[in-house]
PDB file of C-alpha atoms in Angstrom:
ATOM      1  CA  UNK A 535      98.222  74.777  91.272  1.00 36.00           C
ATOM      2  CA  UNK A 536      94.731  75.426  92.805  1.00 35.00           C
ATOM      3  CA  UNK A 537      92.490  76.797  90.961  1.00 35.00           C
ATOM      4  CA  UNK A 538      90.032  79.130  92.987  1.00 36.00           C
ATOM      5  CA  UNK A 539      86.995  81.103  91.333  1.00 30.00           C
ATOM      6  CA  UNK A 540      85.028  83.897  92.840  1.00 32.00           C
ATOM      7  CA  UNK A 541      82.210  85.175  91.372  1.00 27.00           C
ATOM      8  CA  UNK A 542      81.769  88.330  93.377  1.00 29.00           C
ATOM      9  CA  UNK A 543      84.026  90.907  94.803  1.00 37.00           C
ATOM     10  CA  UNK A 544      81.134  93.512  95.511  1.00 37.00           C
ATOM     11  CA  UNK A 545      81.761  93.628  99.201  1.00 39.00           C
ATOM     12  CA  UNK A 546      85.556  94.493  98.906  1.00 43.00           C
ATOM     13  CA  UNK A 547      84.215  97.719  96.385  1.00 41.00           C
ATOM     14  CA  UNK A 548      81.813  98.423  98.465  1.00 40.00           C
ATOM     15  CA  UNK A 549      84.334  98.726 101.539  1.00 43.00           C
ATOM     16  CA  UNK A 550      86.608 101.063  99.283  1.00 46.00           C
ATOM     17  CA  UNK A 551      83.462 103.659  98.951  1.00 42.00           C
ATOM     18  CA  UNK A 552      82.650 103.226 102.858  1.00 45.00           C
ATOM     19  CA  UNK A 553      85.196 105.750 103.468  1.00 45.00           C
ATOM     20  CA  UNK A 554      83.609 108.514 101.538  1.00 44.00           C
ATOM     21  CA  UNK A 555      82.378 111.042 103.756  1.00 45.00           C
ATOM     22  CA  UNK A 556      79.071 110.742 105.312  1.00 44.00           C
ATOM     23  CA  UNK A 557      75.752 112.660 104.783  1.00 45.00           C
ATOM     24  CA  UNK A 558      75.125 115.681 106.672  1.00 43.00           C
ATOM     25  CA  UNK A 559      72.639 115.758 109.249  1.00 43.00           C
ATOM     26  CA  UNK A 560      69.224 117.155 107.199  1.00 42.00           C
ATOM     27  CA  UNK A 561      67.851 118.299 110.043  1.00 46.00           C
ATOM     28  CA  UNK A 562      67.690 122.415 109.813  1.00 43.00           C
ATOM     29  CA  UNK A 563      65.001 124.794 110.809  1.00 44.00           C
ATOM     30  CA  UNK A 564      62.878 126.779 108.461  1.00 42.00           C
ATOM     31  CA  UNK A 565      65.011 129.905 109.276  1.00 46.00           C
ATOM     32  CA  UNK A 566      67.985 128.036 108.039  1.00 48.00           C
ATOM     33  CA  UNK A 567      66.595 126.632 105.146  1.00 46.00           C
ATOM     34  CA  UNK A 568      65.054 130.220 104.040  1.00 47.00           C
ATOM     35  CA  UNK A 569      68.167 132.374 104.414  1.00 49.00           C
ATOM     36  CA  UNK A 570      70.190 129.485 102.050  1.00 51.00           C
ATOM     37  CA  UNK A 571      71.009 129.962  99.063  1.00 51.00           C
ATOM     38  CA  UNK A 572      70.517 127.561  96.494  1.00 53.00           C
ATOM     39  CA  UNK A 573      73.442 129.000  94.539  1.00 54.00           C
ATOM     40  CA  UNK A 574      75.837 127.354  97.114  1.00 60.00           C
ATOM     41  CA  UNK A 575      75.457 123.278  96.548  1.00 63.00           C
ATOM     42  CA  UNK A 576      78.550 121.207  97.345  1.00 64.00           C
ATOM     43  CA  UNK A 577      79.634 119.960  93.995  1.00 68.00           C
ATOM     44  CA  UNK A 578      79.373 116.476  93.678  1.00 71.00           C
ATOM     45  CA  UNK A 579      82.630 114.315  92.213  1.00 74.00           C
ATOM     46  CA  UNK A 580      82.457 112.525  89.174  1.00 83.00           C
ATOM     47  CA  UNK A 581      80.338 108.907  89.044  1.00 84.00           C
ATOM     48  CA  UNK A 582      83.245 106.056  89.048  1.00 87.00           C
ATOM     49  CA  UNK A 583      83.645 104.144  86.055  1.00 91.00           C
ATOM     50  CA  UNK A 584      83.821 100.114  85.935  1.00 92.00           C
ATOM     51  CA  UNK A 585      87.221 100.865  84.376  1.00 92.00           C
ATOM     52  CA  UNK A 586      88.306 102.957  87.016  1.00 92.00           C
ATOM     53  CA  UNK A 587      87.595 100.889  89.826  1.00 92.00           C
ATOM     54  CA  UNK A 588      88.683  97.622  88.101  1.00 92.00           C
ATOM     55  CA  UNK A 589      91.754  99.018  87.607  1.00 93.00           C
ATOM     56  CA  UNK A 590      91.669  99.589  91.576  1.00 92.00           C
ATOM     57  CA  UNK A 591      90.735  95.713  92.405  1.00 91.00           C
ATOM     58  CA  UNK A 592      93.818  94.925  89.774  1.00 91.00           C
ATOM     59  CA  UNK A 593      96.258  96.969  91.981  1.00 92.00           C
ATOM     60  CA  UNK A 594      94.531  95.326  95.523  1.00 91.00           C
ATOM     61  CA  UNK A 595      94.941  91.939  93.858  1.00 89.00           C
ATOM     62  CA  UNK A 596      98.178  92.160  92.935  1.00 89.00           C
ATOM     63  CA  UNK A 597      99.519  93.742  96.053  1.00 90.00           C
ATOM     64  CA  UNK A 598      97.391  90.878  98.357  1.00 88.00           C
ATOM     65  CA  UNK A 599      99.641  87.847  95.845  1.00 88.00           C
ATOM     66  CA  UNK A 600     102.737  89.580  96.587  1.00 88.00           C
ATOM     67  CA  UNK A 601     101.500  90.809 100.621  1.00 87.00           C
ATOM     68  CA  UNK A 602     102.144  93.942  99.717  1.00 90.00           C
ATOM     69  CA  UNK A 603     100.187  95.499 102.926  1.00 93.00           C
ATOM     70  CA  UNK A 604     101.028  99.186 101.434  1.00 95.00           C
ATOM     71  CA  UNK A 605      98.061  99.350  98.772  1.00 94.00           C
ATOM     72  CA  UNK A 606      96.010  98.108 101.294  1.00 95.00           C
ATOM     73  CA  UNK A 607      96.814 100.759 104.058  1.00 95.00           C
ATOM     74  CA  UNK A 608      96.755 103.854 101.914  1.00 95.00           C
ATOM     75  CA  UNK A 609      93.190 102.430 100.212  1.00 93.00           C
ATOM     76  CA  UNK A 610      91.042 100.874 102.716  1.00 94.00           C
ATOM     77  CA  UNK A 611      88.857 102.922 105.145  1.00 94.00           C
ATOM     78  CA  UNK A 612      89.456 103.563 108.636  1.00 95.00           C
ATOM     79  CA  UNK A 613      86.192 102.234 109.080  1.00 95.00           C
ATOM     80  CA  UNK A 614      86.602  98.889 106.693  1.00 94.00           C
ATOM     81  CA  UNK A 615      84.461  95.953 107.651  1.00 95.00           C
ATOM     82  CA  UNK A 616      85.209  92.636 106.453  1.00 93.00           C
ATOM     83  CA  UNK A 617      84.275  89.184 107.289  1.00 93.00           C
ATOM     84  CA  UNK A 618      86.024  86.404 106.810  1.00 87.00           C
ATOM     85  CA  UNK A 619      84.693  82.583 107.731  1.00 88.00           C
ATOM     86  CA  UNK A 620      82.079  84.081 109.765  1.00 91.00           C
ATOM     87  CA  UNK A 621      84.874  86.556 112.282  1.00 93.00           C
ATOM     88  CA  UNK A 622      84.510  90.208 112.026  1.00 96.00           C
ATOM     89  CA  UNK A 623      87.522  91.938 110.671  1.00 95.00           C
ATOM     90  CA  UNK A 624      88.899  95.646 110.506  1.00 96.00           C
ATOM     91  CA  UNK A 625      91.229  97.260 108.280  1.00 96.00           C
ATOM     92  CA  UNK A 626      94.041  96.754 110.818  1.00 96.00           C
ATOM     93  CA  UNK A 627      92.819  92.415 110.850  1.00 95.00           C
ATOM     94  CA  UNK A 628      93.207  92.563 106.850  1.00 93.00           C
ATOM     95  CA  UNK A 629      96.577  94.002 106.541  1.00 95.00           C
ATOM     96  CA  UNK A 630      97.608  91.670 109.294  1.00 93.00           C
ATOM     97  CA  UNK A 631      95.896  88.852 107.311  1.00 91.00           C
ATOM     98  CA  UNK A 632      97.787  90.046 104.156  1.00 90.00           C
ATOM     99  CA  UNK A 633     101.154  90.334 105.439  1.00 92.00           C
ATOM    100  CA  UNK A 634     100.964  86.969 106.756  1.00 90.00           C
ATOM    101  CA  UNK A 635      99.592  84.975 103.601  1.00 87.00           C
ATOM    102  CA  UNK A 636     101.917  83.451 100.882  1.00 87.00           C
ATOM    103  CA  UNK A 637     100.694  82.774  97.395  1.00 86.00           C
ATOM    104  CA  UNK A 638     102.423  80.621  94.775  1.00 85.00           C
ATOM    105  CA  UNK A 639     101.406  81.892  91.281  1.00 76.00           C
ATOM    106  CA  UNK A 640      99.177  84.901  91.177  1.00 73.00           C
ATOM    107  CA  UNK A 641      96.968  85.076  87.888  1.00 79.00           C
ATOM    108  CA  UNK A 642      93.798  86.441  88.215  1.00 83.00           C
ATOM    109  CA  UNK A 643      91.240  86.780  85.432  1.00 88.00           C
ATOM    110  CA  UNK A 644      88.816  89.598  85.822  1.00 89.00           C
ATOM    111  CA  UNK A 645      86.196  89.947  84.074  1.00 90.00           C
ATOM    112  CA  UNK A 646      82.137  90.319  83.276  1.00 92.00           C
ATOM    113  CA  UNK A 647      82.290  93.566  85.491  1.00 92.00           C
ATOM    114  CA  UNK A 648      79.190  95.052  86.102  1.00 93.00           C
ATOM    115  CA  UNK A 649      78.679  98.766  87.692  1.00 94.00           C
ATOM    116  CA  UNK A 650      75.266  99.242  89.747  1.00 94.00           C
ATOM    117  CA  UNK A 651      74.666 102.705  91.340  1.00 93.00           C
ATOM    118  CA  UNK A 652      73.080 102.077  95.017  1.00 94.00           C
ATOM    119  CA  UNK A 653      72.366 106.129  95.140  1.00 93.00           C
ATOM    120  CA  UNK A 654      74.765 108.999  94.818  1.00 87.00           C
ATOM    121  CA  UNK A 655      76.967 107.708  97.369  1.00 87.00           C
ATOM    122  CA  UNK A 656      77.398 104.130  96.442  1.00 91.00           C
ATOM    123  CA  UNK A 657      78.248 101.944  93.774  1.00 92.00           C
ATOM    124  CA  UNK A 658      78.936  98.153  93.785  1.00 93.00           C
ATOM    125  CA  UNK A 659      80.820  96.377  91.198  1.00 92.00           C
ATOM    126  CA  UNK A 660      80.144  93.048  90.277  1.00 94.00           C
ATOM    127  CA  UNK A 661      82.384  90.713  88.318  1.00 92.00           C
ATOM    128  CA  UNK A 662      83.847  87.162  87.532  1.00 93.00           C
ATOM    129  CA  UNK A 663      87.203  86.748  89.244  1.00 89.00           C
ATOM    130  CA  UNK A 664      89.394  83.505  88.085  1.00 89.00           C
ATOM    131  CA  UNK A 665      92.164  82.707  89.998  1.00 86.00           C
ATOM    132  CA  UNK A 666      95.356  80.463  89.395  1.00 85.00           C
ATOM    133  CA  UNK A 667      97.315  80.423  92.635  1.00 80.00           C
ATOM    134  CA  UNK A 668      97.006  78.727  95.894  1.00 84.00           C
ATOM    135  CA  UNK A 669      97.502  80.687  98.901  1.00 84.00           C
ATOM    136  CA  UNK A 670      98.357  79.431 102.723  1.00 84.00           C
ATOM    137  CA  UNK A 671      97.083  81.666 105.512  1.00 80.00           C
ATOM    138  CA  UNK A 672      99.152  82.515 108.498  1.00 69.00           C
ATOM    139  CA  UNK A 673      99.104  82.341 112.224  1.00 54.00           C
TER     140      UNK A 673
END
């Protein structure tokens, strides 16, 4: 079989965070901001680990060999941005994409993963994908 290497998958993590919810508009007057109380701050959710979100990219691999559109509904973004040989793609694109593709074989080595926080929000994670399968795209 074909053997196809990636060396990044940063985009694809980065897409899974998009769909956290955005900042809130900082723009307050002084009233506001004197009457708050500092007491109140949102609490923040835990800093993913590599391991955690490796584990994710395991799951999303093995559901795109099998086109297994399911993972991929219930874990992309509404908002999910993709592109793929230059063409803008949505979530709705990539499941279509998915469901139509057939893989023989579907090993994939991951490895080397590297976690770099972008701020509070965002986190991209880097890592060596090696792949033993061959895949044929529909339509």
């Amino acid at each position: 079989m074909k053997r196809i290497t990636l060396l990044t998958v940063a985009a694809f993590c980065i897409s899974m965070l998009a769909g956290c919810e955005p900042g809130t508009n900082t723009a307050t007057n002084t009233a506001n901001l004197a009457n708050s109380n500092a007491n109140t701050a949102k609490p923040t959710a835990a800093a993913p680990t590599a391991a955690s979100l490796m584990e994710m990219d395991r799951k999303a691999h093995a559901s795109w060999f099998a086109g297994d559109t399911k993972w991929f509904e219930e874990n992309l973004s509404d908002r999910f941005v993709a592109y793929n040989d230059g063409k803008r793609m949505s979530k709705a694109d990539e499941v279509k994409m998915i469901s139509e593709a057939k893989c023989e074989g579907s090993e994939a080595k991951l490895d080397e993963e590297q976690l770099v926080k972008l701020n509070d929000d965002t986190y991209a994670l880097v890592y060596r994908g090696t792949y033993d399968a061959e895949c044929t795209m529909g339509g």
